[in-house]
Amino acid sequence: MYMYLVDHIPKSTPHNRRPGLLIEDQWITVHNTANPSSTARNERHWLTSERNDVTASFHIVIDDKEAIECIPLNEVAWHAGDGSGKDSGNRTSIGIEICESGNYDVTLDNAAHLVASMLVERSWSVAQLRRHYDWSGKNCPRLMNDKGDWSGWTAFVASVAAKMDEGEVIEVLKPEDANTIILFLSAAYMSTNVPEARKEFNRLANELRKASGQPPEPN
Ligand SMILES: [Zn+2]
């Protein structure tokens, strides 16, 4: 598994890398970084590096350890190489960069999980996946292309679909919902003096806190 970090580049980032335009998102576009040694952190750092003078960016970069969201998913990033027209990949898709460094099998599995969870969250299907290649003809994601044979891409899409079918991807419980349920549990807790029952209510409340990304509380 991987950590999901949010580390947005500032709106003032040079070369218009975060234009702040709202995205009409209908697609997820998949890329490889085309850099065999860079990690997700390296790619995030490059977006705000003083040595970087190109107008190119992406939403999320993922490696074998973490996914970093670099631009808010409701804003445009420049990753599809097809301009800024209304129907361009840049204006209509969320760009995911898959790192080539580290344990690539783990990275690929992480990426499939990330993409599957994003599709589930949006009630989308794998029909909404695109390669960078589909927008501009660039050989990207290059590690899924073996001299014109895109079976690596087909396998990736199948892996995403399998994760969606197997229910491996479940929506995370929202903290507000968890805390509302915990309020009901508290009422049940207060209505009993049986120690075992109270202990069980505490345990359930902590399970809800964990499931929603909140720290458990001591009993
Ligand atoms: Zn690309």
Short mmCIF file of C-alpha atoms and ligand atoms in Angstrom, two decimals:
data_model
loop_
_atom_site.label_atom_id
_atom_site.label_comp_id
_atom_site.label_asym_id
_atom_site.label_seq_id
_atom_site.Cartn_x
_atom_site.Cartn_y
_atom_site.Cartn_z
CA MET A 1 0.00 0.00 0.00
CA TYR A 2 0.95 3.63 -0.26
CA MET A 3 0.42 6.90 1.55
CA TYR A 4 -1.64 9.59 -0.18
CA LEU A 5 -0.15 13.02 0.44
CA VAL A 6 -1.49 16.39 -0.61
CA ASP A 7 1.30 18.85 -1.39
CA HIS A 8 -0.07 21.39 -3.87
CA ILE A 9 2.30 23.64 -5.77
CA PRO A 10 1.54 27.33 -5.19
CA LYS A 11 -0.64 29.21 -7.65
CA SER A 12 2.36 31.50 -8.16
CA THR A 13 4.48 28.64 -9.55
CA PRO A 14 6.33 29.99 -12.64
CA HIS A 15 5.63 29.01 -16.25
CA ASN A 16 1.90 28.75 -15.64
CA ARG A 17 2.25 25.24 -14.26
CA ARG A 18 -0.84 25.76 -12.08
CA PRO A 19 -3.13 27.94 -14.21
CA GLY A 20 -6.03 27.76 -11.74
CA LEU A 21 -8.58 27.02 -14.48
CA LEU A 22 -11.41 24.77 -13.39
CA ILE A 23 -11.27 21.38 -15.04
CA GLU A 24 -14.22 19.75 -16.83
CA ASP A 25 -13.05 16.34 -15.75
CA GLN A 26 -14.36 13.39 -17.69
CA TRP A 27 -11.21 11.29 -17.98
CA ILE A 28 -8.16 10.02 -16.15
CA THR A 29 -4.98 10.17 -18.22
CA VAL A 30 -2.12 7.81 -17.40
CA HIS A 31 1.57 8.61 -17.89
CA ASN A 32 5.03 7.31 -17.12
CA THR A 33 7.53 9.89 -15.89
CA ALA A 34 10.10 8.87 -18.55
CA ASN A 35 12.75 9.17 -15.84
CA PRO A 36 14.04 5.82 -14.55
CA SER A 37 15.51 7.29 -11.36
CA SER A 38 13.02 9.87 -10.09
CA THR A 39 10.68 9.18 -7.19
CA ALA A 40 7.30 10.78 -6.50
CA ARG A 41 9.03 13.26 -4.19
CA ASN A 42 11.59 14.11 -6.89
CA GLU A 43 8.80 14.75 -9.40
CA ARG A 44 6.91 16.96 -6.95
CA HIS A 45 10.10 18.88 -6.22
CA TRP A 46 10.78 19.36 -9.92
CA LEU A 47 7.46 21.20 -10.33
CA THR A 48 8.73 24.01 -8.14
CA SER A 49 12.43 23.75 -9.00
CA GLU A 50 14.09 26.96 -10.14
CA ARG A 51 15.83 24.99 -12.88
CA ASN A 52 12.50 23.94 -14.40
CA ASP A 53 11.48 26.29 -17.23
CA VAL A 54 8.76 24.28 -18.97
CA THR A 55 4.98 24.60 -18.87
CA ALA A 56 4.23 21.02 -17.89
CA SER A 57 2.54 19.63 -14.81
CA PHE A 58 0.30 16.82 -13.57
CA HIS A 59 -2.18 16.16 -10.78
CA ILE A 60 -0.85 13.10 -8.97
CA VAL A 61 2.49 11.27 -9.09
CA ILE A 62 2.81 7.79 -7.61
CA ASP A 63 5.74 5.48 -6.83
CA ASP A 64 6.20 2.30 -4.77
CA LYS A 65 5.63 4.16 -1.49
CA GLU A 66 3.44 7.19 -1.93
CA ALA A 67 1.06 9.15 -4.10
CA ILE A 68 1.47 12.92 -4.04
CA GLU A 69 -1.34 15.21 -5.20
CA CYS A 70 0.46 18.25 -6.64
CA ILE A 71 -2.45 20.17 -8.19
CA PRO A 72 -6.05 20.17 -6.86
CA LEU A 73 -8.08 17.64 -8.85
CA ASN A 74 -10.65 20.27 -9.83
CA GLU A 75 -8.02 22.42 -11.54
CA VAL A 76 -6.28 22.08 -14.90
CA ALA A 77 -2.73 20.70 -15.17
CA TRP A 78 -0.67 20.63 -18.38
CA HIS A 79 0.09 16.97 -19.06
CA ALA A 80 -1.73 15.81 -22.20
CA GLY A 81 0.33 17.75 -24.75
CA ASP A 82 -2.72 18.76 -26.76
CA GLY A 83 -3.16 22.43 -25.99
CA SER A 84 -5.86 24.23 -24.08
CA GLY A 85 -8.96 23.75 -26.24
CA LYS A 86 -12.25 23.05 -24.55
CA ASP A 87 -12.15 19.33 -25.36
CA SER A 88 -8.40 18.86 -24.94
CA GLY A 89 -7.02 16.23 -22.60
CA ASN A 90 -5.50 19.07 -20.63
CA ARG A 91 -8.90 20.65 -20.00
CA THR A 92 -10.88 17.44 -19.45
CA SER A 93 -8.64 14.95 -17.68
CA ILE A 94 -6.83 14.29 -14.44
CA GLY A 95 -3.18 13.39 -15.10
CA ILE A 96 -1.52 10.57 -13.15
CA GLU A 97 2.25 10.14 -13.48
CA ILE A 98 3.54 6.64 -12.75
CA CYS A 99 7.17 6.65 -11.56
CA GLU A 100 9.68 4.28 -13.13
CA SER A 101 12.05 4.11 -10.15
CA GLY A 102 12.06 1.64 -7.26
CA ASN A 103 9.99 -1.54 -7.31
CA TYR A 104 8.00 -1.01 -10.50
CA ASP A 105 5.64 -3.96 -9.91
CA VAL A 106 4.61 -2.42 -6.59
CA THR A 107 4.31 1.01 -8.20
CA LEU A 108 2.09 -0.36 -10.94
CA ASP A 109 -0.14 -2.11 -8.41
CA ASN A 110 -0.34 1.10 -6.36
CA ALA A 111 -1.27 3.05 -9.50
CA ALA A 112 -4.01 0.56 -10.42
CA HIS A 113 -5.40 0.86 -6.89
CA LEU A 114 -5.29 4.65 -6.98
CA VAL A 115 -6.99 4.83 -10.37
CA ALA A 116 -9.61 2.24 -9.34
CA SER A 117 -10.46 4.21 -6.21
CA MET A 118 -10.73 7.44 -8.21
CA LEU A 119 -13.10 5.78 -10.70
CA VAL A 120 -15.24 4.34 -7.89
CA GLU A 121 -15.36 7.71 -6.13
CA ARG A 122 -16.67 9.36 -9.33
CA SER A 123 -18.98 6.50 -10.33
CA TRP A 124 -16.89 6.18 -13.49
CA SER A 125 -15.70 3.06 -15.32
CA VAL A 126 -12.47 2.01 -17.05
CA ALA A 127 -14.01 3.48 -20.23
CA GLN A 128 -12.91 6.81 -18.79
CA LEU A 129 -9.20 5.91 -18.82
CA ARG A 130 -6.88 7.40 -21.43
CA ARG A 131 -3.21 7.17 -22.27
CA HIS A 132 -1.21 10.33 -22.87
CA TYR A 133 -0.74 8.71 -26.30
CA ASP A 134 -4.49 8.98 -26.97
CA TRP A 135 -4.39 12.77 -26.76
CA SER A 136 -1.18 13.69 -28.53
CA GLY A 137 0.39 10.54 -29.94
CA LYS A 138 3.31 10.71 -27.52
CA ASN A 139 4.84 7.36 -26.55
CA CYS A 140 3.45 7.56 -23.02
CA PRO A 141 2.98 5.68 -20.71
CA ARG A 142 6.07 4.32 -22.43
CA LEU A 143 6.58 1.29 -20.16
CA MET A 144 3.17 -0.04 -21.28
CA ASN A 145 4.20 0.10 -24.94
CA ASP A 146 6.51 -2.54 -26.40
CA LYS A 147 7.33 -1.25 -29.89
CA GLY A 148 3.72 -0.54 -30.78
CA ASP A 149 2.30 -3.40 -28.74
CA TRP A 150 0.19 -1.79 -26.04
CA SER A 151 -0.66 -5.02 -24.21
CA GLY A 152 0.93 -3.49 -21.10
CA TRP A 153 -1.79 -0.84 -21.20
CA THR A 154 -4.50 -3.48 -21.72
CA ALA A 155 -3.14 -5.35 -18.71
CA PHE A 156 -3.13 -2.19 -16.58
CA VAL A 157 -6.76 -1.41 -17.46
CA ALA A 158 -7.68 -5.04 -16.66
CA SER A 159 -5.92 -4.74 -13.32
CA VAL A 160 -7.90 -1.56 -12.51
CA ALA A 161 -11.15 -3.28 -13.51
CA ALA A 162 -10.31 -6.31 -11.35
CA LYS A 163 -9.72 -4.11 -8.31
CA MET A 164 -13.09 -2.43 -8.87
CA ASP A 165 -14.88 -5.78 -9.36
CA GLU A 166 -13.28 -7.46 -6.36
CA GLY A 167 -14.43 -4.63 -4.14
CA GLU A 168 -10.80 -4.17 -3.15
CA VAL A 169 -11.50 -0.48 -3.42
CA ILE A 170 -14.01 0.76 -0.91
CA GLU A 171 -14.94 4.30 -0.23
CA VAL A 172 -13.34 5.54 2.97
CA LEU A 173 -15.74 6.40 5.77
CA LYS A 174 -15.97 10.17 6.16
CA PRO A 175 -14.95 11.44 9.63
CA GLU A 176 -18.22 13.40 9.98
CA ASP A 177 -20.25 10.25 9.30
CA ALA A 178 -18.12 8.23 11.70
CA ASN A 179 -18.57 10.84 14.43
CA THR A 180 -22.33 10.91 13.93
CA ILE A 181 -22.46 7.14 14.39
CA ILE A 182 -20.21 7.47 17.44
CA LEU A 183 -22.78 9.85 18.97
CA PHE A 184 -25.39 7.09 18.75
CA LEU A 185 -22.92 4.67 20.32
CA SER A 186 -22.33 7.14 23.16
CA ALA A 187 -26.06 7.18 23.88
CA ALA A 188 -26.05 3.39 24.03
CA TYR A 189 -22.97 3.51 26.27
CA MET A 190 -24.74 5.87 28.70
CA SER A 191 -27.81 3.64 28.80
CA THR A 192 -26.00 0.68 30.34
CA ASN A 193 -23.93 -0.01 33.44
CA VAL A 194 -22.69 -3.40 32.24
CA PRO A 195 -18.89 -3.07 31.97
CA GLU A 196 -18.59 -5.57 29.07
CA ALA A 197 -21.21 -3.67 27.10
CA ARG A 198 -19.50 -0.35 27.71
CA LYS A 199 -16.17 -1.86 26.69
CA GLU A 200 -17.71 -3.10 23.46
CA PHE A 201 -19.18 0.34 22.65
CA ASN A 202 -15.74 1.87 23.19
CA ARG A 203 -14.18 -0.72 20.90
CA LEU A 204 -16.73 -0.07 18.17
CA ALA A 205 -16.24 3.69 18.43
CA ASN A 206 -12.50 3.24 17.98
CA GLU A 207 -13.02 0.97 14.97
CA LEU A 208 -15.06 3.78 13.42
CA ARG A 209 -12.36 6.32 14.24
CA LYS A 210 -9.71 4.13 12.60
CA ALA A 211 -11.85 3.48 9.52
CA SER A 212 -12.25 7.22 9.03
CA GLY A 213 -8.58 8.07 9.57
CA GLN A 214 -8.96 9.45 13.08
CA PRO A 215 -6.82 8.48 16.10
CA PRO A 216 -8.44 6.04 18.54
CA GLU A 217 -9.25 7.30 22.03
CA PRO A 218 -8.22 5.52 25.25
CA ASN A 219 -11.02 3.69 27.07
ZN ZN B 1 2.83 11.48 -20.52
#
